[in-house]
Every structure is written in C-alpha cells, then in structure tokens.
Amino acid sequence: MSDGTERALVELEGRQGWGMSSQALCRVLYPKHPDDVVEAFKTAEQHGLSIHCWGNGRSYGDAALNEGNLLLDFSRMNRIIDWDKDSGIVKAQPGVTLNRLWETLLADGYWLPVVTGTQYTTLGGVVAVNAHGKNNFKYGPFGDHVLAFEMVTADGQLREVTRESDPELFHAAIGGFGWLGVFVSITLQMKKVHSGRIKVLPFLEEDLEGMFRGFERCNAEDWDYVVGWIDAFPGGRALGRGQIHAARYYAEGEDPEAVPSLALDRQHLPSRFFVVIPKAWLWWLAKPFAHRWGMRLVNLARFLSMKIGDHDVHPQEHARFNFLLDYVPNWKWIYKPTGLIQFQFFLPKDEARRVIRRALEMGQERALESWLVVMKRHRADPFWLSHAVDGYSFAMDFQVTDKNRQALWDLTQEYAEMVVKAGGRFYLAKDSTVSGAHVRRSLGDSVLGRFFALKRRLDPNSTLMGSQLRRVFGGLGEELADLGDAAAKLEDTPGEPTVPAQTSEVAGLPTELREAAAAPTSPTLAPAEEALPPE
Amino acid sequence: MLKRAIIVGASSGMGEALARRLAREGYKVGLVARRQEELDRIAGEINGSGAPRAFTAAHDVTDTQGARDCFDALVQRLDGLDALIYTAGVMPPVGAEEFDPAKDRSIVEVNVIGAMTWLDLGAERFQIQGAGTLVGVGSVAGDRGRRGQPAYAASKAALHTFMEALRNRLATKGVQVLTIKPGPTHTPMTADIEKMPMAIDADQSADGIFRAMARGADTAYVPIQWLPIMAVIKSIPSVVFRRMPLD
Ligand SMILES: NC(=O)c1ccc[n+]([C@@H]2O[C@H](COP(=O)([O-])OP(=O)(O)OC[C@H]3O[C@@H](n4cnc5c(N)ncnc54)[C@H](OP(=O)(O)O)[C@@H]3O)[C@@H](O)[C@H]2O)c1
C-alpha cells in the first residue's frame, strides 16, 4: 500500500459541493496512473469502503462527494495523452480541465464541441455527467462527441469502450455518474473552427411568451448556440422577461480576423470591469445586494442596461462567449455563508410554457425568487440516464439560508412533481434535492432497471457509490436491478435501450420504496423508519 | 442541501423539542439518548409518512468508550454532519444539607464528561470540514454558585468554559461554537420543582436555540430576558450573594 493510500485511510479531508451547501469528509486518494485506480478498488475491498470520483469540484451539490469513504481526486491525472490536429481527435486523462484543453488546442483551429458554463470542469466530470452546453439542441451532450473511453471497473479490469464495441456500456457509463466504472482516459472529437470568434446576436424579450418565440426564431434561423437569461422578479405582464444570446460559427474565410483571434490573450476574459475595477473584487462589491430586494434591483439593472445596450450581431471570442460563469471570479461568495443550490429541470417543448410560467409564479408567491435563471433548448439523446428531452431547460439558482431551507426544499419537491407529471427530467450533476421517487418516475423503471442490472454485473458489491447515489437511490438500486434482470430475461434486448417515453406515470411503481440509506453499522443503531414511501 | 444534526439528549424536554424543530427547518436529525422507545416515538412522529428525516441511536453518554462508534454510525447514516447539539443533562434533587460525592460524580459524568466527549468528536470533524455548528446547553445556573445545586452549577460552569475554549480554537476555522444558557424551562427535568420564575416551555426554548444557531451567535440566554438579569446577578459581591434568598 502506498503512503498516500495509508494517509487517506486515517486522515479525512473536508470537501464541499461548489454551491457550498453540501459538505462531506472523505478519504481522498490522488491517482496518477490507471494502476492507482486498480489499487484503489483493492483498498476499498480490504477496508469495506466505497469509491467515488472528484474532478475539480464544480458540481453544485453532492454529486462529487462520498462521506466517510474513498474519493479519487483526479487533479494529478490531467495529461493530454495524444492530439492529432489533422483529424481533431484528442485523447486525454479525465482530470484535464476544459480550460487546459481549449487553451492547448485552439491554436490548431479547434474548439470544444460542447462546453459547460465554467471552463474549470474536468473532462472526466463532464463525460460522467454527460454535460450539455448552450448548443445542446443542435450538437447534443458531451457524450455525442466522445469516440472512446478507457474505464477501470470494480473487478480491476481496464476496458476500452467505443460506441461500436460495447454500445450498452458506452451509453450507460456516459452520464452514468461514475457508478459503473472509473474513466482513466477519454477520446474526444474536437470541433474545427475557422476563427477564434463567433457571431453573437443579443436581443431582449419583454415577457415569457417572447422568450419562447425568440428561441423558436433562433431555431428556425439555425443558430449554433442559444441561451436565455430571465429576470425572475417581475410579475404580471413582465413575467419571464429576459434576454437571449444566439451565436453562430464563422464559415471558412468569413472572419477577417480569423487567425489573430485564435491567440490566447484575445480569448482570456478581461481581468478588470469597467476598465478599473479588478474582477476579483466584484463579488465583494455585490455582497451588499445579496438579499431578495437587492437581487430584484440587480436583475432590473441588468435588464435595463441590456435595453440601452448594443443589439446588433457582433463578433465575440469563444471563451468570452461561453464561460459566463467565470466572468466574476468567486461570484458564489455572495451566497456565503450558507451557500446556494441550483435546481434545473427539462421539459418537453409542449409542456414548457405552462410549467415554466407556473414555476416563476410559485417562486414569487413564496418570496423565493431565483436570483439567476438560465433557459436553454435541448434535444433528446441516446444515453441511458440522459437528462435532456426535446424541449427546454430551466435552471434556477437559489440562496439557501437557515430560514428558508425547508421552504426551498418544499418548493423544489413541488417543482419536481410538476416536472415529472409533464414528462420532464432532472440533472443530477447540479442537484441537491431531488428524490429517488421523482427520478424513478421521470426516467422510468425500464431504463433505470437496466442501468442497475448492468451495475450489479460490473460492480456486484456496489463499491462505486457516492453521497448522491445514497441520497437519491439508496437501497433502491437492488430493487431496480432485479427489475432490470427480469426485463432482460423477458426480451433479449439490444444494447441501446429506447429512450423511455416521456410520459408521466410509470407503470408498476411500488407504493413503498425501500429505506434509502445503507444498513446501520452499529448494533445500537436502529433505523427510525423502515419504509420510504414516494415523496 | 438538507442539513444534518446530531442531538444528544433528544428523548425528552429541550432536546426533543429541538429535534422536532430542526426537522421542520430542513434538517435530518440523529437522535441520541438512553431510552430507545422514547427515541422511536419521537422519530416516528417526525418521519410520519414521508421520507425518513430522523434516525436514532440508543447510547449512554457515561459510556465514553462507545461514543465514537455511535457518532460514526450516525454520521454515516446522515451522510455527513453540519451540527452537533449536546443537551443531555441531569439534575437530581439535592438536600439542603446533603453532600454526596457519588451523586456529584454522576452529575459531572453526564453534564461534563459526556459533553466533552461528544463535543470533542464534533469539534474534530468540524475543524477538518471548516464548517459546522457545535451547541452546548449549559444553564443560567452555571453563572453563579447558588447554594441549592453545587455540583450541577459547577458542571454547567465547566461546560461554559469548555465551550468558550472550543470557540477560541475553532472560530477562525469557520465553526460556530454556541453556548446556550437556558433559564427555568418546563420539562420532565423540572416537573417536580415548584418555584420556576419566568419559566418557558420546551418549544419556546427550542425556538430560542434554533434562532441562535441561525444567526451564528456565540452565547445565548434563552429566553433573552436572562441576559440583563444574569448580568446583575453576576455582579453581586459574594458576601452579599450568600445572604440572598436564592436557592
Ligand atoms: N429544564 C430547565 O429548567 C433547564 C434549565 C437550564 C438548563 N437546562 C439544561 O438543559 C438540558 C436539557 O434539559 P431538559 O430540561 O430538557 O431535561 P430532560 O427533559 O430531563 O432531558 C434530558 C435529556 O438528557 C438525556 N440524558 C440524561 N442522562 C443521559 C445519559 N446518561 N446518556 C444519554 N442521555 C442522557 C435524557 O435521555 P435518557 O433519559 O433517555 O437517557 C434526556 O433526553 C440539560 O442539560 C439541562 O441541564 C434545563
């Protein structure tokens, strides 16, 4: 056993979700090589511990935590292994950040096919959660651009998987949250770009209906990226007002500054605001506004400033356009000390108007308006635990306080119920509140059953397990795996399950789901309540 | 983003009321005390028909050896910990002329040794975590050595000083260390006491404790009226104090 392993077994390290509202103490290992991951599985088995992965800690909630157990921190497994600039195919270790990737490859005329709102996520992380970007409706999630991955499974085997070699594992492990195996390399098709810039069109909409019409127009005009920002505070006729940014790649030879704009200093986000204010101070300047009325003002000011701003199509560098969340370093600190959560849901397009309108109204009725709302357009994809549907997503940031905690929890549970009934989905990468019963009804037993049956084959002792898996699925995994095995016996199914119908009711949902957490380890410890009914 | 708290001494009185309150404020709670059946009753009521929020562990705080296992198991069960509240306490009746070392020791074992054991476990964890709330329930009785309950008063004074020292260690590490000094409160502990000036009930007390936790306080008298009263009482010279009709 290496020194690091021994230290991790005795020393706990504090980790928190990016939103600062989920904490855990974990036994952290820092693999440098696939062999270290194999060794970690042995250690886990010897000590009866579970394993989960940590990329760069950008998940808002508990997605990358593993209380009391092993956490593989990939910050030291972050090399670009291979880059072929003719084909645009890059192979890299999971700990490499998107920032490293684009900074290294842009000079050769390539950009990432999909990016998250921050560039400090890792490749392993975005593939594990199958992240999406503002171009999801057209380019799909990250997984659509993965050509292959290498993964260590609980039996210590290193498997190389492509879409063709093992379609089942490929579509289950991408977006499988690290619950089937640990990625040790990922091969990705980069996107050829003909400029370091894209053409951006900003426009304002005075109400929610306008926002939808704006999205539809962008769709019809075939833009590459579309993202909406909504001011959640005004009601009545201004309910849902906001701004849309659409963007399009330059065609070859179209941008006169194509080559110079590839330079990194052109891409880097400005370090000062209004020329003089260092950006590192901004969160601190915004802190006095970190309450409901302050944020009403900030959102209003933002809307008005956009009104007088420029509405013409203008060029903007890729990094500056894409990484909005990186503009104000540590902006999350305005949510100190209790932190924030994000609740993001995905709705079929026919249901989106109704549910989103109601969601905004409910926030206002309860004085729990989101301080930052982002809306995007999506398409369905073939990954098993996919969050995207053909429709819209709505992401809301909420400050969590000791006073509003329960009310916020209740609100998100009601949102979840509305989403499930509308045939929508959730995104666990950002989640802190959704229940197993809701996820189950939204994804359907057929897909979840198959997923957990596959997990049982690959990881019979459930070694791959994190705080989120325990919170959301808990003991449900086994029951779902039984369902999956039973289903597999009935029909000899092909690898890729059909994306479950986006209907509200899942047939055969037992009225009582089993207790969520693992069995108590101390003989004196008794579960207070054996049955967990659906919430 | 539910918070997770362990409450030691949760089977009756203030601990019970606080457990219910925290569960209503978005906490999962781990309930510790000796009487399993009482813990089951409270957890059952908290959980109702919803997803479980309350978990229980029967444990005697005088079993200091067993504390860590109990703590670890509950933390696993709650999948982490954000707050540890030590409210277990005993105050057996003491005669006006009684001097009983065994009784005094039994008070110190629960009110002081048990408290230190559990608060140490919480402190160790929260220090690494860089966040967390430690609450110790002392008493206005710990502010002065009244004649009625020498060991009890001394035990609460010891707890106050211990909490202050923990605060001085942990405040810079992002950990809230909160000393609660309740005045007379209607609970099973005080059921036989007749004279209870300005007494409140356990729910009011839980409200005071929860608010003090939420505002990040260091010390809180519950109810707040005891702050000025105790300021006066603390300033009375000993020679005068001993002649006063305070039991
Ligand atoms: N009530 C007042 O007027 C008043 C005023 C000031 C301060 N206080 C303090 O407030 C705290 C709570 O008091 P309360 O009035 O709520 O009293 P209570 O109703 O008697 O509750 C005391 C709790 O401590 C637990 N406990 C006692 N001995 C224990 C042991 N050996 N191991 C584990 N748990 C033990 C009890 O559970 P089990 O019996 O099930 O073990 C019970 O849950 C105490 O520290 C008390 O000193 C009370």
PDB file of N, CA and C in Angstrom, chain A residues 343 358-359 362-364 366 368-370 396 398 405-418:
ATOM      1  N   PHE A 343     -31.434  24.423  -9.119  1.00  0.00           N
ATOM      2  CA  PHE A 343     -32.434  23.417  -9.475  1.00  0.00           C
ATOM      3  C   PHE A 343     -32.700  23.586 -10.960  1.00  0.00           C
ATOM      4  N   ARG A 358     -45.688  28.657 -14.428  1.00  0.00           N
ATOM      5  CA  ARG A 358     -46.136  28.324 -13.074  1.00  0.00           C
ATOM      6  C   ARG A 358     -44.953  28.336 -12.097  1.00  0.00           C
ATOM      7  N   ALA A 359     -43.812  27.862 -12.553  1.00  0.00           N
ATOM      8  CA  ALA A 359     -42.629  27.823 -11.683  1.00  0.00           C
ATOM      9  C   ALA A 359     -42.228  29.237 -11.270  1.00  0.00           C
ATOM     10  N   MET A 362     -44.834  30.550  -8.770  1.00  0.00           N
ATOM     11  CA  MET A 362     -44.703  29.940  -7.442  1.00  0.00           C
ATOM     12  C   MET A 362     -43.546  30.559  -6.664  1.00  0.00           C
ATOM     13  N   GLY A 363     -42.433  30.803  -7.345  1.00  0.00           N
ATOM     14  CA  GLY A 363     -41.297  31.451  -6.692  1.00  0.00           C
ATOM     15  C   GLY A 363     -41.712  32.805  -6.129  1.00  0.00           C
ATOM     16  N   GLN A 364     -42.482  33.560  -6.909  1.00  0.00           N
ATOM     17  CA  GLN A 364     -42.893  34.893  -6.472  1.00  0.00           C
ATOM     18  C   GLN A 364     -43.909  34.823  -5.327  1.00  0.00           C
ATOM     19  N   ARG A 366     -44.089  32.751  -3.052  1.00  0.00           N
ATOM     20  CA  ARG A 366     -43.457  32.363  -1.788  1.00  0.00           C
ATOM     21  C   ARG A 366     -42.259  33.219  -1.435  1.00  0.00           C
ATOM     22  N   LEU A 368     -39.597  33.351  -2.929  1.00  0.00           N
ATOM     23  CA  LEU A 368     -38.395  32.536  -3.138  1.00  0.00           C
ATOM     24  C   LEU A 368     -37.971  32.643  -4.600  1.00  0.00           C
ATOM     25  N   GLU A 369     -37.880  33.870  -5.094  1.00  0.00           N
ATOM     26  CA  GLU A 369     -37.470  34.046  -6.480  1.00  0.00           C
ATOM     27  C   GLU A 369     -36.020  33.616  -6.652  1.00  0.00           C
ATOM     28  N   SER A 370     -35.747  32.992  -7.779  1.00  0.00           N
ATOM     29  CA  SER A 370     -34.363  32.647  -8.078  1.00  0.00           C
ATOM     30  C   SER A 370     -33.607  33.921  -8.435  1.00  0.00           C
ATOM     31  N   MET A 396     -32.412  27.351 -12.108  1.00  0.00           N
ATOM     32  CA  MET A 396     -32.616  28.420 -11.141  1.00  0.00           C
ATOM     33  C   MET A 396     -31.618  28.318  -9.997  1.00  0.00           C
ATOM     34  N   PHE A 398     -30.718  29.409  -6.239  1.00  0.00           N
ATOM     35  CA  PHE A 398     -31.394  29.900  -5.040  1.00  0.00           C
ATOM     36  C   PHE A 398     -30.392  30.028  -3.907  1.00  0.00           C
ATOM     37  N   ARG A 405     -34.552  27.211   4.349  1.00  0.00           N
ATOM     38  CA  ARG A 405     -34.149  25.868   3.917  1.00  0.00           C
ATOM     39  C   ARG A 405     -35.344  24.942   3.641  1.00  0.00           C
ATOM     40  N   GLN A 406     -36.228  24.842   4.607  1.00  0.00           N
ATOM     41  CA  GLN A 406     -37.342  23.907   4.427  1.00  0.00           C
ATOM     42  C   GLN A 406     -38.298  24.394   3.334  1.00  0.00           C
ATOM     43  N   ALA A 407     -38.538  25.704   3.296  1.00  0.00           N
ATOM     44  CA  ALA A 407     -39.460  26.240   2.292  1.00  0.00           C
ATOM     45  C   ALA A 407     -38.904  26.006   0.891  1.00  0.00           C
ATOM     46  N   LEU A 408     -37.602  26.160   0.764  1.00  0.00           N
ATOM     47  CA  LEU A 408     -36.956  25.940  -0.524  1.00  0.00           C
ATOM     48  C   LEU A 408     -37.019  24.461  -0.905  1.00  0.00           C
ATOM     49  N   TRP A 409     -36.816  23.634   0.084  1.00  0.00           N
ATOM     50  CA  TRP A 409     -36.911  22.191  -0.139  1.00  0.00           C
ATOM     51  C   TRP A 409     -38.314  21.835  -0.631  1.00  0.00           C
ATOM     52  N   ASP A 410     -39.304  22.362   0.062  1.00  0.00           N
ATOM     53  CA  ASP A 410     -40.693  22.080  -0.334  1.00  0.00           C
ATOM     54  C   ASP A 410     -40.954  22.569  -1.760  1.00  0.00           C
ATOM     55  N   LEU A 411     -40.439  23.764  -2.060  1.00  0.00           N
ATOM     56  CA  LEU A 411     -40.656  24.319  -3.404  1.00  0.00           C
ATOM     57  C   LEU A 411     -40.050  23.399  -4.468  1.00  0.00           C
ATOM     58  N   THR A 412     -38.831  22.937  -4.214  1.00  0.00           N
ATOM     59  CA  THR A 412     -38.195  22.084  -5.228  1.00  0.00           C
ATOM     60  C   THR A 412     -38.933  20.745  -5.351  1.00  0.00           C
ATOM     61  N   GLN A 413     -39.488  20.251  -4.246  1.00  0.00           N
ATOM     62  CA  GLN A 413     -40.248  18.990  -4.339  1.00  0.00           C
ATOM     63  C   GLN A 413     -41.509  19.203  -5.179  1.00  0.00           C
ATOM     64  N   GLU A 414     -42.122  20.372  -5.020  1.00  0.00           N
ATOM     65  CA  GLU A 414     -43.315  20.658  -5.826  1.00  0.00           C
ATOM     66  C   GLU A 414     -42.943  20.851  -7.294  1.00  0.00           C
ATOM     67  N   TYR A 415     -41.834  21.530  -7.521  1.00  0.00           N
ATOM     68  CA  TYR A 415     -41.356  21.652  -8.908  1.00  0.00           C
ATOM     69  C   TYR A 415     -41.135  20.257  -9.498  1.00  0.00           C
ATOM     70  N   ALA A 416     -40.492  19.405  -8.710  1.00  0.00           N
ATOM     71  CA  ALA A 416     -40.166  18.061  -9.211  1.00  0.00           C
ATOM     72  C   ALA A 416     -41.442  17.314  -9.597  1.00  0.00           C
ATOM     73  N   GLU A 417     -42.458  17.464  -8.778  1.00  0.00           N
ATOM     74  CA  GLU A 417     -43.729  16.792  -9.064  1.00  0.00           C
ATOM     75  C   GLU A 417     -44.315  17.311 -10.388  1.00  0.00           C
ATOM     76  N   MET A 418     -44.262  18.640 -10.563  1.00  0.00           N
ATOM     77  CA  MET A 418     -44.769  19.227 -11.809  1.00  0.00           C
ATOM     78  C   MET A 418     -43.983  18.713 -13.014  1.00  0.00           C
TER      79      MET A 418
END
